[in-house]
Short mmCIF file of C-alpha atoms in Angstrom, two decimals:
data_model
loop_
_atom_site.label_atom_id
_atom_site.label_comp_id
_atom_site.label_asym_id
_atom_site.label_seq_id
_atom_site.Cartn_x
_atom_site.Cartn_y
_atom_site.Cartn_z
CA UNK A 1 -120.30 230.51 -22.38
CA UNK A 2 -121.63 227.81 -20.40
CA UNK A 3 -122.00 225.39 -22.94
CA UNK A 4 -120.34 221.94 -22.63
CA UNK A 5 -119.47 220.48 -25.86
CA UNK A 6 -117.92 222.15 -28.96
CA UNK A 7 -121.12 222.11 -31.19
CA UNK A 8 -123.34 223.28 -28.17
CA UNK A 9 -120.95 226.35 -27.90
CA UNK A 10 -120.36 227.09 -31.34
CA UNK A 11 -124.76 227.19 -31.94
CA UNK A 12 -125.07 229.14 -29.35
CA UNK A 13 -122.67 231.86 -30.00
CA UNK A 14 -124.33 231.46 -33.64
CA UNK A 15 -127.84 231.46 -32.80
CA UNK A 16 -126.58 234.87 -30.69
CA UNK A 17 -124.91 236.39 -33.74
CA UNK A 18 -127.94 235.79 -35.71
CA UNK A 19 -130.12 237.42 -33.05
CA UNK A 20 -127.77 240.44 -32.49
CA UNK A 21 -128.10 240.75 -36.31
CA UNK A 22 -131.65 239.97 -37.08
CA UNK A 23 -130.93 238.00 -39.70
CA UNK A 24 -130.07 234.29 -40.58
CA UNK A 25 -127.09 235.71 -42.75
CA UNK A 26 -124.41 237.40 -40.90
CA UNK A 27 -120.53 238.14 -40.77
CA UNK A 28 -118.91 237.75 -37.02
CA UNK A 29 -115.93 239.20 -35.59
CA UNK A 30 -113.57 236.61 -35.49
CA UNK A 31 -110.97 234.43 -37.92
CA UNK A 32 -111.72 230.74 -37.00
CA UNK A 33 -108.59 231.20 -34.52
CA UNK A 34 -110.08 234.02 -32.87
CA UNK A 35 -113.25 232.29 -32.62
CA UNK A 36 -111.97 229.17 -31.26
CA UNK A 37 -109.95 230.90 -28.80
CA UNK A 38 -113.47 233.08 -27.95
CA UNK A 39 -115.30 229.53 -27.46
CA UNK A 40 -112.22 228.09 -25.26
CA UNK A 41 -112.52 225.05 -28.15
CA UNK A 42 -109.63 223.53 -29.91
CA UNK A 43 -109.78 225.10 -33.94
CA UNK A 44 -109.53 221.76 -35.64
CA UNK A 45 -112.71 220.39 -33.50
CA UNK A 46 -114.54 223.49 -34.19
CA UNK A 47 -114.14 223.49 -37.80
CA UNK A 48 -114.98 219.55 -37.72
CA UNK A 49 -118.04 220.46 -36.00
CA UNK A 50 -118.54 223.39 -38.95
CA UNK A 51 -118.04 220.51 -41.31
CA UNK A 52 -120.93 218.58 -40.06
CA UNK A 53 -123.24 221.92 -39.49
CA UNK A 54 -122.47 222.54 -43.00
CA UNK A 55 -123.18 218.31 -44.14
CA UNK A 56 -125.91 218.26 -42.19
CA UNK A 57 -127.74 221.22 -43.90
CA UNK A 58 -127.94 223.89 -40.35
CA UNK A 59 -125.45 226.27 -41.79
CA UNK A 60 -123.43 227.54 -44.61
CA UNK A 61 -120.57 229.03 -43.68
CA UNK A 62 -117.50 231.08 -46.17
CA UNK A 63 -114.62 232.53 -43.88
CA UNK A 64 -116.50 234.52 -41.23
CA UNK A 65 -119.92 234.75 -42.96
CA UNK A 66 -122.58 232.69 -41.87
CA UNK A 67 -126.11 231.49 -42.99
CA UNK A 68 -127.94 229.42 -40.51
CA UNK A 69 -130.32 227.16 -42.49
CA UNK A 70 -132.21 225.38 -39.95
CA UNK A 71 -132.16 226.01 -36.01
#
């Protein structure tokens, strides 16, 4: 992934989930370890940056299930 910062990695890999899947809604892989490790991103930024997705009304997010809200 080519992406630079944290959020611009973790959208895209989103945004590709939600592709793969057709759907907004969808369940990935990964525990938030395995995903950080996936995105080469430190876990505690990513989940801050899930934090703010979530705040500022892109995603909803439970474990590995995702809902993107707004792209």
């Amino acid at each position: 992934i080519s992406k630079r910062t944290t959020r611009e990695k973790l959208m895209t890999y989103l945004l590709s989930q939600a592709k793969l899947h057709n759907s907004s809604e969808f369940t990935i892989p990964y525990d938030r370890q395995a995903l950080a490790d996936y995105l080469e991103v430190e876990r505690s930024a990513m989940s801050a940056e899930i934090s703010k997705l979530r705040k500022e009304g892109i995603l909803e997010s439970e474990k590995n299930k995702f809902r993107l809200l707004r792209q």
